[in-house]
PDB file of C-alpha atoms in Angstrom:
ATOM      1  CA  GLN A   1      96.307  98.899 113.780  1.00 95.00           C
ATOM      2  CA  VAL A   2      97.187  96.434 111.037  1.00 97.00           C
ATOM      3  CA  GLN A   3      94.745  96.419 108.130  1.00 98.00           C
ATOM      4  CA  LEU A   4      94.815  94.313 104.990  1.00 98.00           C
ATOM      5  CA  VAL A   5      92.194  95.048 102.339  1.00 98.00           C
ATOM      6  CA  GLU A   6      91.881  92.777  99.321  1.00 98.00           C
ATOM      7  CA  SER A   7      90.175  93.638  96.056  1.00 98.00           C
ATOM      8  CA  GLY A   8      90.016  92.506  92.450  1.00 98.00           C
ATOM      9  CA  GLY A   9      87.871  89.404  92.763  1.00 97.00           C
ATOM     10  CA  GLY A  10      84.996  88.634  90.455  1.00 97.00           C
ATOM     11  CA  VAL A  11      83.619  86.186  87.940  1.00 98.00           C
ATOM     12  CA  VAL A  12      85.992  85.067  85.180  1.00 98.00           C
ATOM     13  CA  GLN A  13      85.893  82.378  82.502  1.00 98.00           C
ATOM     14  CA  PRO A  14      88.251  79.384  82.584  1.00 98.00           C
ATOM     15  CA  GLY A  15      91.559  80.146  80.909  1.00 98.00           C
ATOM     16  CA  ARG A  16      91.333  83.892  81.543  1.00 98.00           C
ATOM     17  CA  SER A  17      93.364  86.064  83.916  1.00 98.00           C
ATOM     18  CA  LEU A  18      92.694  88.173  86.998  1.00 98.00           C
ATOM     19  CA  ARG A  19      94.857  90.305  89.280  1.00 98.00           C
ATOM     20  CA  LEU A  20      94.154  90.606  92.986  1.00 98.00           C
ATOM     21  CA  SER A  21      95.408  93.457  95.165  1.00 98.00           C
ATOM     22  CA  CYS A  22      95.912  93.773  98.904  1.00 98.00           C
ATOM     23  CA  VAL A  23      96.490  97.222 100.396  1.00 98.00           C
ATOM     24  CA  ALA A  24      98.318  97.155 103.718  1.00 98.00           C
ATOM     25  CA  SER A  25      98.364  99.750 106.486  1.00 97.00           C
ATOM     26  CA  GLY A  26      99.308 100.041 110.144  1.00 97.00           C
ATOM     27  CA  PHE A  27     102.765  98.487 109.800  1.00 96.00           C
ATOM     28  CA  THR A  28     105.996  98.882 107.817  1.00 96.00           C
ATOM     29  CA  PHE A  29     104.916  96.955 104.730  1.00 95.00           C
ATOM     30  CA  GLY A  30     108.410  96.570 103.325  1.00 94.00           C
ATOM     31  CA  GLY A  31     109.696  94.853 106.448  1.00 95.00           C
ATOM     32  CA  TYR A  32     107.460  91.793 106.388  1.00 96.00           C
ATOM     33  CA  GLY A  33     106.866  88.745 104.267  1.00 95.00           C
ATOM     34  CA  MET A  34     103.389  88.478 102.785  1.00 97.00           C
ATOM     35  CA  HIS A  35     101.244  85.543 101.723  1.00 97.00           C
ATOM     36  CA  TRP A  36      98.150  84.618  99.772  1.00 98.00           C
ATOM     37  CA  VAL A  37      95.885  81.917 101.201  1.00 98.00           C
ATOM     38  CA  ARG A  38      92.655  80.716  99.611  1.00 98.00           C
ATOM     39  CA  GLN A  39      89.507  78.927 100.716  1.00 98.00           C
ATOM     40  CA  ALA A  40      87.167  77.218  98.278  1.00 98.00           C
ATOM     41  CA  PRO A  41      83.453  77.491  99.118  1.00 97.00           C
ATOM     42  CA  GLY A  42      82.687  75.281 102.107  1.00 96.00           C
ATOM     43  CA  LYS A  43      86.254  73.944 102.197  1.00 97.00           C
ATOM     44  CA  GLY A  44      89.392  74.416 104.239  1.00 98.00           C
ATOM     45  CA  LEU A  45      92.313  76.797 103.976  1.00 98.00           C
ATOM     46  CA  GLU A  46      94.995  76.341 101.301  1.00 98.00           C
ATOM     47  CA  TRP A  47      98.245  78.292 101.265  1.00 97.00           C
ATOM     48  CA  VAL A  48      98.978  79.734  97.804  1.00 98.00           C
ATOM     49  CA  ALA A  49     102.181  81.780  97.779  1.00 97.00           C
ATOM     50  CA  VAL A  50     104.697  83.775  99.820  1.00 96.00           C
ATOM     51  CA  LEU A  51     106.922  86.746  99.030  1.00 96.00           C
ATOM     52  CA  SER A  52     109.705  87.550 101.476  1.00 94.00           C
ATOM     53  CA  HIS A  53     110.179  91.070 102.830  1.00 94.00           C
ATOM     54  CA  ASP A  54     113.080  91.756 100.478  1.00 92.00           C
ATOM     55  CA  GLY A  55     111.739  89.830  97.488  1.00 91.00           C
ATOM     56  CA  SER A  56     114.573  87.327  97.599  1.00 92.00           C
ATOM     57  CA  GLU A  57     112.343  84.353  98.302  1.00 93.00           C
ATOM     58  CA  ILE A  58     109.164  83.496  96.453  1.00 95.00           C
ATOM     59  CA  TYR A  59     107.422  80.139  96.790  1.00 95.00           C
ATOM     60  CA  TYR A  60     104.189  78.727  95.422  1.00 96.00           C
ATOM     61  CA  ALA A  61     101.893  75.825  96.139  1.00 96.00           C
ATOM     62  CA  ASP A  62     102.163  73.060  93.565  1.00 96.00           C
ATOM     63  CA  SER A  63      98.561  73.713  92.501  1.00 97.00           C
ATOM     64  CA  VAL A  64      99.339  77.230  91.231  1.00 98.00           C
ATOM     65  CA  ARG A  65     103.040  77.190  90.335  1.00 97.00           C
ATOM     66  CA  GLY A  66     103.595  78.389  86.778  1.00 97.00           C
ATOM     67  CA  ARG A  67     100.167  80.077  86.594  1.00 98.00           C
ATOM     68  CA  PHE A  68     100.153  82.550  89.516  1.00 98.00           C
ATOM     69  CA  THR A  69     102.664  85.300  90.305  1.00 98.00           C
ATOM     70  CA  ILE A  70     103.009  87.102  93.639  1.00 98.00           C
ATOM     71  CA  SER A  71     104.523  90.580  93.712  1.00 97.00           C
ATOM     72  CA  ARG A  72     104.474  93.793  95.717  1.00 97.00           C
ATOM     73  CA  ASP A  73     104.793  97.554  95.204  1.00 96.00           C
ATOM     74  CA  LYS A  74     106.315  98.995  98.357  1.00 94.00           C
ATOM     75  CA  SER A  75     105.612 102.562  97.240  1.00 95.00           C
ATOM     76  CA  LYS A  76     101.902 101.731  97.233  1.00 97.00           C
ATOM     77  CA  ASN A  77     101.922  99.365 100.241  1.00 97.00           C
ATOM     78  CA  THR A  78     100.256  96.844  97.971  1.00 98.00           C
ATOM     79  CA  LEU A  79     100.602  93.097  97.463  1.00 98.00           C
ATOM     80  CA  TYR A  80      99.438  91.518  94.216  1.00 98.00           C
ATOM     81  CA  LEU A  81      98.496  88.097  92.911  1.00 98.00           C
ATOM     82  CA  GLN A  82      98.450  87.753  89.130  1.00 98.00           C
ATOM     83  CA  MET A  83      96.388  84.696  88.241  1.00 98.00           C
ATOM     84  CA  ASN A  84      96.657  83.326  84.702  1.00 98.00           C
ATOM     85  CA  SER A  85      95.136  80.270  83.020  1.00 98.00           C
ATOM     86  CA  LEU A  86      92.429  80.155  85.666  1.00 98.00           C
ATOM     87  CA  ARG A  87      90.657  76.868  86.319  1.00 98.00           C
ATOM     88  CA  ILE A  88      87.283  76.097  87.857  1.00 98.00           C
ATOM     89  CA  GLU A  89      89.102  74.658  90.875  1.00 98.00           C
ATOM     90  CA  ASP A  90      90.679  78.069  91.538  1.00 98.00           C
ATOM     91  CA  THR A  91      87.266  79.314  92.688  1.00 98.00           C
ATOM     92  CA  ALA A  92      87.787  80.510  96.251  1.00 98.00           C
ATOM     93  CA  VAL A  93      87.983  83.416  98.647  1.00 98.00           C
ATOM     94  CA  TYR A  94      91.531  84.731  98.455  1.00 98.00           C
ATOM     95  CA  TYR A  95      93.064  86.194 101.616  1.00 98.00           C
ATOM     96  CA  CYS A  96      96.282  88.100 101.972  1.00 98.00           C
ATOM     97  CA  ALA A  97      98.091  87.465 105.224  1.00 98.00           C
ATOM     98  CA  LYS A  98     101.106  88.932 106.983  1.00 97.00           C
ATOM     99  CA  ASP A  99     104.141  87.163 108.428  1.00 95.00           C
ATOM    100  CA  PRO A 100     104.770  88.253 112.039  1.00 95.00           C
ATOM    101  CA  TRP A 101     108.575  88.387 111.890  1.00 93.00           C
ATOM    102  CA  LEU A 102     110.296  91.646 110.924  1.00 89.00           C
ATOM    103  CA  ARG A 103     112.771  90.922 108.110  1.00 88.00           C
ATOM    104  CA  GLY A 104     112.328  87.192 108.632  1.00 84.00           C
ATOM    105  CA  SER A 105     110.156  84.216 107.766  1.00 85.00           C
ATOM    106  CA  SER A 106     108.197  82.614 110.568  1.00 87.00           C
ATOM    107  CA  GLY A 107     106.177  80.085 108.632  1.00 90.00           C
ATOM    108  CA  TYR A 108     102.861  81.431 109.800  1.00 94.00           C
ATOM    109  CA  PHE A 109     100.443  84.382 109.663  1.00 96.00           C
ATOM    110  CA  ASP A 110      99.466  86.913 112.302  1.00 95.00           C
ATOM    111  CA  TYR A 111      96.998  89.133 110.419  1.00 97.00           C
ATOM    112  CA  TRP A 112      94.558  88.332 107.637  1.00 98.00           C
ATOM    113  CA  GLY A 113      92.473  90.467 105.329  1.00 98.00           C
ATOM    114  CA  GLN A 114      88.738  90.038 104.835  1.00 98.00           C
ATOM    115  CA  GLY A 115      89.208  88.197 101.538  1.00 98.00           C
ATOM    116  CA  THR A 116      88.014  88.644  97.966  1.00 98.00           C
ATOM    117  CA  LEU A 117      85.956  86.056  96.096  1.00 98.00           C
ATOM    118  CA  VAL A 118      87.138  84.707  92.762  1.00 98.00           C
ATOM    119  CA  THR A 119      84.656  82.627  90.791  1.00 98.00           C
ATOM    120  CA  VAL A 120      85.876  80.780  87.719  1.00 98.00           C
ATOM    121  CA  SER A 121      82.920  79.732  85.621  1.00 97.00           C
ATOM    122  CA  SER A 122      81.872  79.529  82.010  1.00 94.00           C
TER     123      SER A 122
ATOM    124  CA  ASN B   1     105.270  67.413 101.471  1.00 85.00           C
ATOM    125  CA  PHE B   2     103.589  66.369 104.698  1.00 95.00           C
ATOM    126  CA  MET B   3      99.924  66.483 105.664  1.00 96.00           C
ATOM    127  CA  LEU B   4      98.144  67.506 108.839  1.00 98.00           C
ATOM    128  CA  THR B   5      95.079  65.460 109.813  1.00 98.00           C
ATOM    129  CA  GLN B   6      92.348  66.787 112.087  1.00 98.00           C
ATOM    130  CA  PRO B   7      89.008  65.308 113.140  1.00 98.00           C
ATOM    131  CA  HIS B   8      86.212  66.630 110.969  1.00 98.00           C
ATOM    132  CA  SER B   9      84.070  67.717 113.903  1.00 98.00           C
ATOM    133  CA  VAL B  10      83.843  67.736 117.688  1.00 98.00           C
ATOM    134  CA  SER B  11      81.093  68.822 120.026  1.00 97.00           C
ATOM    135  CA  GLU B  12      80.866  69.556 123.704  1.00 97.00           C
ATOM    136  CA  SER B  13      78.697  71.374 126.196  1.00 97.00           C
ATOM    137  CA  PRO B  14      79.264  74.867 127.562  1.00 97.00           C
ATOM    138  CA  GLY B  15      81.641  74.921 130.505  1.00 97.00           C
ATOM    139  CA  LYS B  16      83.333  71.683 129.490  1.00 98.00           C
ATOM    140  CA  THR B  17      86.785  71.096 127.990  1.00 98.00           C
ATOM    141  CA  VAL B  18      87.491  69.955 124.436  1.00 98.00           C
ATOM    142  CA  THR B  19      90.718  68.918 122.751  1.00 98.00           C
ATOM    143  CA  ILE B  20      91.301  68.988 118.983  1.00 98.00           C
ATOM    144  CA  SER B  21      94.149  66.904 117.593  1.00 98.00           C
ATOM    145  CA  CYS B  22      96.383  67.504 114.571  1.00 98.00           C
ATOM    146  CA  THR B  23      98.599  64.645 113.380  1.00 98.00           C
ATOM    147  CA  ARG B  24     101.578  65.163 111.075  1.00 97.00           C
ATOM    148  CA  SER B  25     101.940  62.512 108.369  1.00 97.00           C
ATOM    149  CA  SER B  26     105.705  62.567 107.922  1.00 94.00           C
ATOM    150  CA  GLY B  27     108.583  64.296 109.605  1.00 94.00           C
ATOM    151  CA  SER B  28     108.611  65.221 113.268  1.00 96.00           C
ATOM    152  CA  ILE B  29     105.852  67.392 114.699  1.00 96.00           C
ATOM    153  CA  ALA B  30     108.570  69.073 116.735  1.00 96.00           C
ATOM    154  CA  SER B  31     110.657  70.071 113.731  1.00 95.00           C
ATOM    155  CA  ASN B  32     108.504  73.092 112.830  1.00 96.00           C
ATOM    156  CA  TYR B  33     106.160  75.129 114.984  1.00 97.00           C
ATOM    157  CA  VAL B  34     102.413  74.451 114.915  1.00 98.00           C
ATOM    158  CA  GLN B  35      99.829  77.220 114.887  1.00 98.00           C
ATOM    159  CA  TRP B  36      96.055  77.158 115.428  1.00 98.00           C
ATOM    160  CA  TYR B  37      93.536  79.484 113.767  1.00 98.00           C
ATOM    161  CA  GLN B  38      89.885  80.097 114.633  1.00 98.00           C
ATOM    162  CA  GLN B  39      87.428  80.934 111.866  1.00 98.00           C
ATOM    163  CA  ARG B  40      83.918  81.925 112.772  1.00 97.00           C
ATOM    164  CA  PRO B  41      81.232  81.713 110.058  1.00 94.00           C
ATOM    165  CA  GLY B  42      81.571  84.508 107.552  1.00 93.00           C
ATOM    166  CA  SER B  43      84.825  85.795 109.042  1.00 97.00           C
ATOM    167  CA  SER B  44      88.522  85.611 108.285  1.00 98.00           C
ATOM    168  CA  PRO B  45      90.760  83.293 110.308  1.00 98.00           C
ATOM    169  CA  THR B  46      92.424  84.640 113.443  1.00 98.00           C
ATOM    170  CA  ILE B  47      95.382  83.087 115.194  1.00 98.00           C
ATOM    171  CA  VAL B  48      94.771  81.661 118.671  1.00 98.00           C
ATOM    172  CA  ILE B  49      98.010  79.708 119.249  1.00 98.00           C
ATOM    173  CA  PHE B  50     101.436  80.216 117.668  1.00 97.00           C
ATOM    174  CA  GLU B  51     104.762  78.441 118.057  1.00 97.00           C
ATOM    175  CA  ASP B  52     103.105  75.349 119.543  1.00 97.00           C
ATOM    176  CA  VAL B  53     102.060  76.848 122.877  1.00 98.00           C
ATOM    177  CA  GLN B  54     102.078  80.672 122.691  1.00 97.00           C
ATOM    178  CA  ARG B  55      98.887  82.708 122.989  1.00 98.00           C
ATOM    179  CA  PRO B  56      98.600  86.079 121.228  1.00 96.00           C
ATOM    180  CA  SER B  57      97.544  88.967 123.408  1.00 95.00           C
ATOM    181  CA  GLY B  58      93.790  89.132 123.622  1.00 95.00           C
ATOM    182  CA  VAL B  59      93.255  85.372 123.361  1.00 97.00           C
ATOM    183  CA  PRO B  60      91.783  84.009 126.613  1.00 97.00           C
ATOM    184  CA  ASP B  61      93.914  81.626 128.656  1.00 96.00           C
ATOM    185  CA  ARG B  62      91.129  79.075 128.173  1.00 98.00           C
ATOM    186  CA  PHE B  63      92.964  78.292 124.919  1.00 98.00           C
ATOM    187  CA  SER B  64      96.149  76.245 125.142  1.00 98.00           C
ATOM    188  CA  GLY B  65      98.378  74.346 122.744  1.00 98.00           C
ATOM    189  CA  SER B  66     100.687  71.389 123.094  1.00 98.00           C
ATOM    190  CA  ILE B  67     102.674  68.896 121.043  1.00 97.00           C
ATOM    191  CA  ASP B  68     103.270  65.192 121.629  1.00 97.00           C
ATOM    192  CA  SER B  69     106.228  63.670 119.846  1.00 96.00           C
ATOM    193  CA  SER B  70     105.153  60.123 120.703  1.00 96.00           C
ATOM    194  CA  SER B  71     102.004  60.486 118.606  1.00 97.00           C
ATOM    195  CA  ASN B  72     103.556  63.048 116.262  1.00 97.00           C
ATOM    196  CA  SER B  73     100.649  65.334 116.902  1.00 98.00           C
ATOM    197  CA  ALA B  74      99.672  68.748 118.207  1.00 98.00           C
ATOM    198  CA  SER B  75      96.589  69.583 120.226  1.00 98.00           C
ATOM    199  CA  LEU B  76      94.420  72.595 120.894  1.00 98.00           C
ATOM    200  CA  THR B  77      92.578  72.508 124.205  1.00 98.00           C
ATOM    201  CA  ILE B  78      89.738  74.878 125.035  1.00 98.00           C
ATOM    202  CA  SER B  79      88.499  74.843 128.598  1.00 98.00           C
ATOM    203  CA  GLY B  80      85.391  76.450 130.068  1.00 98.00           C
ATOM    204  CA  LEU B  81      83.693  76.295 126.666  1.00 98.00           C
ATOM    205  CA  LYS B  82      81.506  79.217 125.661  1.00 97.00           C
ATOM    206  CA  THR B  83      78.994  79.386 122.844  1.00 96.00           C
ATOM    207  CA  GLU B  84      81.202  82.027 121.198  1.00 96.00           C
ATOM    208  CA  ASP B  85      83.931  79.364 120.781  1.00 97.00           C
ATOM    209  CA  GLU B  86      81.775  77.627 118.179  1.00 97.00           C
ATOM    210  CA  ALA B  87      83.851  77.883 115.003  1.00 98.00           C
ATOM    211  CA  ASP B  88      86.153  76.034 112.617  1.00 98.00           C
ATOM    212  CA  TYR B  89      89.676  75.464 113.905  1.00 98.00           C
ATOM    213  CA  TYR B  90      92.688  74.854 111.665  1.00 98.00           C
ATOM    214  CA  CYS B  91      96.147  73.681 112.613  1.00 98.00           C
ATOM    215  CA  GLN B  92      99.048  74.852 110.459  1.00 98.00           C
ATOM    216  CA  SER B  93     102.744  74.140 110.141  1.00 97.00           C
ATOM    217  CA  TYR B  94     105.439  74.509 107.513  1.00 95.00           C
ATOM    218  CA  ASP B  95     108.682  73.268 106.039  1.00 89.00           C
ATOM    219  CA  SER B  96     111.331  75.133 104.104  1.00 83.00           C
ATOM    220  CA  HIS B  97     109.153  76.209 101.184  1.00 89.00           C
ATOM    221  CA  ASN B  98     105.567  75.293 102.070  1.00 92.00           C
ATOM    222  CA  ARG B  99     102.915  76.229 104.564  1.00 96.00           C
ATOM    223  CA  VAL B 100     100.465  73.419 105.334  1.00 97.00           C
ATOM    224  CA  PHE B 101      97.006  73.553 106.879  1.00 98.00           C
ATOM    225  CA  GLY B 102      95.025  70.755 108.442  1.00 98.00           C
ATOM    226  CA  GLY B 103      91.600  70.108 106.971  1.00 98.00           C
ATOM    227  CA  GLY B 104      89.842  71.927 109.808  1.00 98.00           C
ATOM    228  CA  THR B 105      87.662  70.857 112.716  1.00 98.00           C
ATOM    229  CA  LYS B 106      84.155  72.167 113.255  1.00 98.00           C
ATOM    230  CA  LEU B 107      83.582  72.775 116.949  1.00 98.00           C
ATOM    231  CA  THR B 108      79.957  72.762 118.061  1.00 98.00           C
ATOM    232  CA  VAL B 109      79.141  74.013 121.542  1.00 97.00           C
ATOM    233  CA  LEU B 110      75.700  72.744 122.491  1.00 90.00           C
TER     234      LEU B 110
END
């Protein structure tokens, strides 16, 4: 069955960096687009970034563009989110999520990980 | 970019039917599919409706989705409410480069 396991969260000071990882299993990782979605404490869901199955398309939310970088290592079945210049408002649970379309882009998410909490605080 | 607006909360009794709306601010609701996600407290979201009206396997047929072009909105209807349906529900759609979530609706079954 599909499993997505995030890690790398923690407490970090404003302006510092953090890298999140998401290990995927149960499906052909290289055939699907992958996303990061975040949820601030007590708030709603916010889409962060997408990486297409072949790496040809990468898009970011306006709130993180220029600071965050999404990438993947197909040999390790792992999705990454490099977060630089972190701000207090980046505090959230970060989920990785899978696109349901093989070698396509559906615009939505069929499986989600359990999330990893990032707290930006001085 | 467009926005999706949902009611902040709804409540209904067990066995009854509830409908949650999701209104698109600009552009046609029919131009891109709408999805609905359920998030129970302390858990990750799970999809309950995709492509406006489709139900993933394992989701009870008590859950249904629809769109209404006249009001530029989508709706999630849950019939025969059960206490286990108590959760936050989010609508979601997209355009060429963005994925957009509604603000979420807290469903209370009391």
